[in-house]
Amino acid sequence: MNQPSSPVHSPGAPVLKVAFLSESPADEAALHILVGAVLKTPFTIVQSSLRARGWPSVEQVLPAILRHLHFKTDADGLVVVVDSDDSPVHTAEHETPGYYHPHCRICRLRGVFRRVLKNLPPARGRDRVLRAVGVAVPAVEAWYLCGRDTSVTEEAWVKGQATGRVPYTRAELKWRVYGTERPTLMHETRRAVQEVTRHHGDVRRLENDFPQGFGSLARDLRSWSRPA
Ligand SMILES: [Zn+2]
């Protein structure tokens, strides 16, 4: 059990129970730190029953994981983060009520939460498992480089997609973070944790440089502390 510490926790308040679904255990280690930085409250980690590796596996196992967490665990929320790869980046237009982009991974993952949760009866004293969805553009290594390599931003990637000249490839991002395209899991995890720890719990730069993919995740997480 990992319990990130935090200075802003009122004694006696319930500790959040959070489950994670991402593309690799290295991503998940980094996400524990980033989620702690956004929530600013201690949480415990709920192990989910299934693992996924990459897209579309995450989307495919998500319904079963949501049902498992809802009925069989006390999880308060589920954090899901995937890479965008070459899919379209979420935009403000996608936030219009009723809008759904069939290829945007944020829209798709939110759609799965909606479809699965609307049919579930309340269980274990709560109505539903809370949602936090993020998409790293184009890959989680871009988040790891935030603040260290200023050329790596969502805006740069979106411009590149529009002009057909991407500013960097996913392989290049891996090189910049790991010094190799094929890191061992241990090296990958250590570098991921090193880079996200560099923000010292302040995620403003990440929200600024990755306003959709990381911003959506942060906004979802902050909504957890406000009653719907
Ligand atoms: Zn979208």
mmCIF file of C-alpha atoms and ligand atoms in Angstrom:
data_model
loop_
_atom_site.group_PDB
_atom_site.id
_atom_site.type_symbol
_atom_site.label_atom_id
_atom_site.label_comp_id
_atom_site.label_asym_id
_atom_site.label_seq_id
_atom_site.Cartn_x
_atom_site.Cartn_y
_atom_site.Cartn_z
ATOM 1 C CA MET A 1 0.000 0.000 0.000
ATOM 2 C CA ASN A 2 1.376 3.298 -1.083
ATOM 3 C CA GLN A 3 0.217 6.366 0.777
ATOM 4 C CA PRO A 4 1.576 9.601 -0.606
ATOM 5 C CA SER A 5 1.838 12.106 2.199
ATOM 6 C CA SER A 6 0.336 15.553 2.054
ATOM 7 C CA PRO A 7 0.316 18.615 4.254
ATOM 8 C CA VAL A 8 -3.301 19.524 3.421
ATOM 9 C CA HIS A 9 -5.362 16.810 5.020
ATOM 10 C CA SER A 10 -7.831 17.497 7.781
ATOM 11 C CA PRO A 11 -7.554 14.940 10.565
ATOM 12 C CA GLY A 12 -10.504 12.593 10.603
ATOM 13 C CA ALA A 13 -11.460 13.142 6.950
ATOM 14 C CA PRO A 14 -11.877 9.842 5.094
ATOM 15 C CA VAL A 15 -8.893 8.741 3.028
ATOM 16 C CA LEU A 16 -9.755 8.375 -0.669
ATOM 17 C CA LYS A 17 -9.412 4.957 -2.233
ATOM 18 C CA VAL A 18 -8.173 5.218 -5.794
ATOM 19 C CA ALA A 19 -7.707 2.612 -8.531
ATOM 20 C CA PHE A 20 -5.468 3.101 -11.567
ATOM 21 C CA LEU A 21 -5.576 1.823 -15.127
ATOM 22 C CA SER A 22 -2.763 2.774 -17.473
ATOM 23 C CA GLU A 23 -0.521 1.291 -20.117
ATOM 24 C CA SER A 24 2.333 0.084 -17.889
ATOM 25 C CA PRO A 25 3.399 -0.243 -14.241
ATOM 26 C CA ALA A 26 5.990 2.515 -14.863
ATOM 27 C CA ASP A 27 3.242 4.937 -15.936
ATOM 28 C CA GLU A 28 1.282 3.953 -12.881
ATOM 29 C CA ALA A 29 4.146 4.752 -10.503
ATOM 30 C CA ALA A 30 4.387 8.238 -12.017
ATOM 31 C CA LEU A 31 0.606 8.659 -11.920
ATOM 32 C CA HIS A 32 0.503 7.924 -8.190
ATOM 33 C CA ILE A 33 2.709 10.978 -7.691
ATOM 34 C CA LEU A 34 0.835 13.240 -10.121
ATOM 35 C CA VAL A 35 -2.578 12.280 -8.755
ATOM 36 C CA GLY A 36 -1.331 12.956 -5.222
ATOM 37 C CA ALA A 37 -0.143 16.392 -6.364
ATOM 38 C CA VAL A 38 -3.576 17.250 -7.771
ATOM 39 C CA LEU A 39 -5.708 15.765 -4.982
ATOM 40 C CA LYS A 40 -3.527 17.217 -2.212
ATOM 41 C CA THR A 41 -4.871 14.601 0.132
ATOM 42 C CA PRO A 42 -3.617 11.165 1.103
ATOM 43 C CA PHE A 43 -5.122 8.215 -0.721
ATOM 44 C CA THR A 44 -4.790 4.475 -0.717
ATOM 45 C CA ILE A 45 -4.437 2.436 -3.875
ATOM 46 C CA VAL A 46 -7.050 -0.139 -4.781
ATOM 47 C CA GLN A 47 -5.720 -2.949 -6.935
ATOM 48 C CA SER A 48 -8.030 -3.660 -9.833
ATOM 49 C CA SER A 49 -8.670 -7.156 -11.054
ATOM 50 C CA LEU A 50 -7.378 -6.762 -14.580
ATOM 51 C CA ARG A 51 -4.366 -5.246 -16.276
ATOM 52 C CA ALA A 52 -4.177 -3.734 -19.714
ATOM 53 C CA ARG A 53 -1.274 -2.985 -22.006
ATOM 54 C CA GLY A 54 -1.795 -0.169 -24.407
ATOM 55 C CA TRP A 55 -4.680 0.941 -26.547
ATOM 56 C CA PRO A 56 -7.184 -0.603 -27.373
ATOM 57 C CA SER A 57 -6.707 -3.000 -24.464
ATOM 58 C CA VAL A 58 -7.395 -0.277 -21.860
ATOM 59 C CA GLU A 59 -10.708 0.601 -23.487
ATOM 60 C CA GLN A 60 -11.642 -3.060 -23.786
ATOM 61 C CA VAL A 61 -11.030 -4.006 -20.134
ATOM 62 C CA LEU A 62 -12.465 -0.767 -18.712
ATOM 63 C CA PRO A 63 -16.119 -1.953 -18.445
ATOM 64 C CA ALA A 64 -15.130 -5.091 -16.495
ATOM 65 C CA ILE A 65 -12.813 -3.087 -14.239
ATOM 66 C CA LEU A 66 -15.519 -0.506 -13.504
ATOM 67 C CA ARG A 67 -18.038 -3.209 -12.595
ATOM 68 C CA HIS A 68 -15.467 -4.992 -10.419
ATOM 69 C CA LEU A 69 -14.501 -1.789 -8.595
ATOM 70 C CA HIS A 70 -18.151 -0.805 -8.125
ATOM 71 C CA PHE A 71 -19.413 -4.090 -6.687
ATOM 72 C CA LYS A 72 -16.359 -5.760 -5.178
ATOM 73 C CA THR A 73 -14.237 -2.928 -3.771
ATOM 74 C CA ASP A 74 -14.562 0.305 -1.796
ATOM 75 C CA ALA A 75 -12.816 2.333 -4.524
ATOM 76 C CA ASP A 76 -13.970 5.943 -4.605
ATOM 77 C CA GLY A 77 -12.533 6.647 -8.040
ATOM 78 C CA LEU A 78 -10.689 5.238 -11.025
ATOM 79 C CA VAL A 79 -7.852 7.053 -12.797
ATOM 80 C CA VAL A 80 -7.408 6.037 -16.445
ATOM 81 C CA VAL A 81 -4.520 7.382 -18.529
ATOM 82 C CA VAL A 82 -3.500 6.309 -22.028
ATOM 83 C CA ASP A 83 -1.256 7.686 -24.769
ATOM 84 C CA SER A 84 -2.945 9.514 -27.661
ATOM 85 C CA ASP A 85 -0.526 8.018 -30.220
ATOM 86 C CA ASP A 86 -1.793 9.414 -33.539
ATOM 87 C CA SER A 87 -5.427 9.894 -32.521
ATOM 88 C CA PRO A 88 -7.044 13.354 -32.601
ATOM 89 C CA VAL A 89 -6.411 15.515 -29.538
ATOM 90 C CA HIS A 90 -9.403 16.446 -27.360
ATOM 91 C CA THR A 91 -10.510 20.071 -27.806
ATOM 92 C CA ALA A 92 -12.837 22.535 -26.077
ATOM 93 C CA GLU A 93 -15.404 21.762 -28.804
ATOM 94 C CA HIS A 94 -15.587 18.160 -27.557
ATOM 95 C CA GLU A 95 -16.796 19.495 -24.192
ATOM 96 C CA THR A 96 -20.087 20.685 -25.724
ATOM 97 C CA PRO A 97 -22.916 18.734 -24.043
ATOM 98 C CA GLY A 98 -23.873 15.749 -26.154
ATOM 99 C CA TYR A 99 -20.741 15.982 -28.332
ATOM 100 C CA TYR A 100 -18.710 12.811 -28.791
ATOM 101 C CA HIS A 101 -15.677 12.474 -31.056
ATOM 102 C CA PRO A 102 -15.509 8.845 -32.207
ATOM 103 C CA HIS A 103 -11.691 8.824 -32.449
ATOM 104 C CA CYS A 104 -10.726 11.035 -29.493
ATOM 105 C CA ARG A 105 -9.574 8.807 -26.645
ATOM 106 C CA ILE A 106 -10.797 11.154 -23.905
ATOM 107 C CA CYS A 107 -14.290 11.183 -25.462
ATOM 108 C CA ARG A 108 -14.192 7.406 -25.886
ATOM 109 C CA LEU A 109 -13.055 6.621 -22.335
ATOM 110 C CA ARG A 110 -15.604 9.046 -20.874
ATOM 111 C CA GLY A 111 -18.221 7.319 -23.038
ATOM 112 C CA VAL A 112 -17.340 3.946 -21.500
ATOM 113 C CA PHE A 113 -17.662 5.374 -17.957
ATOM 114 C CA ARG A 114 -21.066 6.845 -18.878
ATOM 115 C CA ARG A 115 -22.439 3.716 -20.526
ATOM 116 C CA VAL A 116 -21.275 1.324 -17.815
ATOM 117 C CA LEU A 117 -22.090 3.410 -14.750
ATOM 118 C CA LYS A 118 -25.575 4.570 -15.766
ATOM 119 C CA ASN A 119 -26.920 1.029 -15.480
ATOM 120 C CA LEU A 120 -25.362 0.114 -12.131
ATOM 121 C CA PRO A 121 -27.397 0.233 -8.926
ATOM 122 C CA PRO A 122 -25.757 1.921 -5.916
ATOM 123 C CA ALA A 123 -23.341 -0.420 -4.134
ATOM 124 C CA ARG A 124 -21.172 -0.324 -1.040
ATOM 125 C CA GLY A 125 -22.644 2.938 0.142
ATOM 126 C CA ARG A 126 -21.962 5.027 -2.960
ATOM 127 C CA ASP A 127 -23.737 5.706 -6.242
ATOM 128 C CA ARG A 128 -20.797 5.285 -8.549
ATOM 129 C CA VAL A 129 -17.042 5.122 -8.930
ATOM 130 C CA LEU A 130 -15.709 8.594 -9.727
ATOM 131 C CA ARG A 131 -14.010 9.215 -13.070
ATOM 132 C CA ALA A 132 -10.607 10.694 -13.868
ATOM 133 C CA VAL A 133 -9.535 10.372 -17.513
ATOM 134 C CA GLY A 134 -6.315 11.706 -19.005
ATOM 135 C CA VAL A 135 -4.577 11.218 -22.340
ATOM 136 C CA ALA A 136 -0.859 11.875 -22.777
ATOM 137 C CA VAL A 137 -0.170 13.630 -26.119
ATOM 138 C CA PRO A 138 1.330 11.843 -27.938
ATOM 139 C CA ALA A 139 2.796 9.604 -25.213
ATOM 140 C CA VAL A 140 3.420 9.727 -21.480
ATOM 141 C CA GLU A 141 7.100 10.565 -22.090
ATOM 142 C CA ALA A 142 5.938 14.031 -23.217
ATOM 143 C CA TRP A 143 4.600 14.617 -19.695
ATOM 144 C CA TYR A 144 7.919 13.423 -18.230
ATOM 145 C CA LEU A 145 9.793 16.013 -20.319
ATOM 146 C CA CYS A 146 7.508 18.882 -19.234
ATOM 147 C CA GLY A 147 9.540 21.841 -18.017
ATOM 148 C CA ARG A 148 12.812 20.258 -19.089
ATOM 149 C CA ASP A 149 12.274 20.271 -22.854
ATOM 150 C CA THR A 150 10.155 23.290 -23.753
ATOM 151 C CA SER A 151 9.621 22.145 -27.345
ATOM 152 C CA VAL A 152 7.399 19.319 -26.086
ATOM 153 C CA THR A 153 3.819 20.542 -25.660
ATOM 154 C CA GLU A 154 0.320 19.631 -26.767
ATOM 155 C CA GLU A 155 0.229 22.762 -28.913
ATOM 156 C CA ALA A 156 3.399 21.735 -30.767
ATOM 157 C CA TRP A 157 1.961 18.277 -31.398
ATOM 158 C CA VAL A 158 -1.438 19.563 -32.585
ATOM 159 C CA LYS A 159 0.251 22.042 -34.956
ATOM 160 C CA GLY A 160 2.386 19.218 -36.300
ATOM 161 C CA GLN A 161 -0.673 17.018 -36.863
ATOM 162 C CA ALA A 162 -2.378 19.864 -38.745
ATOM 163 C CA THR A 163 0.604 20.494 -41.037
ATOM 164 C CA GLY A 164 1.622 16.858 -41.423
ATOM 165 C CA ARG A 165 5.061 17.552 -39.882
ATOM 166 C CA VAL A 166 5.141 16.240 -36.338
ATOM 167 C CA PRO A 167 7.731 18.021 -34.154
ATOM 168 C CA TYR A 168 9.050 14.774 -32.648
ATOM 169 C CA THR A 169 8.250 11.093 -32.788
ATOM 170 C CA ARG A 170 7.264 8.895 -29.859
ATOM 171 C CA ALA A 171 10.566 7.054 -30.284
ATOM 172 C CA GLU A 172 12.470 10.349 -29.946
ATOM 173 C CA LEU A 173 10.604 11.158 -26.748
ATOM 174 C CA LYS A 174 11.604 7.763 -25.344
ATOM 175 C CA TRP A 175 15.237 8.475 -26.204
ATOM 176 C CA ARG A 176 15.090 11.829 -24.474
ATOM 177 C CA VAL A 177 13.626 10.321 -21.294
ATOM 178 C CA TYR A 178 15.310 6.908 -21.065
ATOM 179 C CA GLY A 179 18.379 7.223 -23.297
ATOM 180 C CA THR A 180 17.079 4.192 -25.172
ATOM 181 C CA GLU A 181 13.956 3.197 -27.053
ATOM 182 C CA ARG A 182 13.620 -0.045 -25.104
ATOM 183 C CA PRO A 183 14.193 0.618 -21.409
ATOM 184 C CA THR A 184 13.896 -2.130 -18.835
ATOM 185 C CA LEU A 185 10.838 -1.782 -16.634
ATOM 186 C CA MET A 186 13.068 -0.826 -13.708
ATOM 187 C CA HIS A 187 14.834 1.927 -15.657
ATOM 188 C CA GLU A 188 11.532 3.146 -17.114
ATOM 189 C CA THR A 189 9.946 3.336 -13.664
ATOM 190 C CA ARG A 190 12.919 5.096 -12.086
ATOM 191 C CA ARG A 191 13.095 7.742 -14.827
ATOM 192 C CA ALA A 192 9.301 8.263 -14.791
ATOM 193 C CA VAL A 193 9.296 8.815 -11.030
ATOM 194 C CA GLN A 194 12.388 11.083 -11.190
ATOM 195 C CA GLU A 195 10.823 13.326 -13.810
ATOM 196 C CA VAL A 196 7.400 13.760 -12.209
ATOM 197 C CA THR A 197 8.999 14.305 -8.786
ATOM 198 C CA ARG A 198 10.835 17.281 -10.329
ATOM 199 C CA HIS A 199 7.549 19.255 -10.193
ATOM 200 C CA HIS A 200 7.548 19.059 -6.369
ATOM 201 C CA GLY A 201 3.795 18.616 -6.215
ATOM 202 C CA ASP A 202 3.074 21.658 -8.398
ATOM 203 C CA VAL A 203 1.311 20.562 -11.585
ATOM 204 C CA ARG A 204 0.694 24.055 -13.056
ATOM 205 C CA ARG A 205 3.328 23.666 -15.750
ATOM 206 C CA LEU A 206 1.860 20.324 -16.803
ATOM 207 C CA GLU A 207 -1.627 21.853 -16.974
ATOM 208 C CA ASN A 208 -0.273 24.776 -18.970
ATOM 209 C CA ASP A 209 1.678 22.722 -21.503
ATOM 210 C CA PHE A 210 -0.839 19.854 -21.712
ATOM 211 C CA PRO A 211 -4.168 21.658 -21.162
ATOM 212 C CA GLN A 212 -6.380 18.952 -22.667
ATOM 213 C CA GLY A 213 -4.747 15.611 -21.951
ATOM 214 C CA PHE A 214 -3.390 16.433 -18.499
ATOM 215 C CA GLY A 215 -5.833 19.288 -17.808
ATOM 216 C CA SER A 216 -8.833 16.972 -18.211
ATOM 217 C CA LEU A 217 -7.317 14.547 -15.725
ATOM 218 C CA ALA A 218 -6.653 17.315 -13.186
ATOM 219 C CA ARG A 219 -10.162 18.805 -13.582
ATOM 220 C CA ASP A 220 -11.768 15.389 -13.109
ATOM 221 C CA LEU A 221 -9.717 14.781 -9.955
ATOM 222 C CA ARG A 222 -10.564 18.188 -8.479
ATOM 223 C CA SER A 223 -14.268 17.535 -9.062
ATOM 224 C CA TRP A 224 -13.991 14.565 -6.663
ATOM 225 C CA SER A 225 -13.844 16.853 -3.659
ATOM 226 C CA ARG A 226 -16.958 18.790 -4.731
ATOM 227 C CA PRO A 227 -20.391 17.201 -4.451
ATOM 228 C CA ALA A 228 -21.939 16.717 -7.908
HETATM 229 ZN ZN ZN B 1 -12.588 14.488 -27.134
#
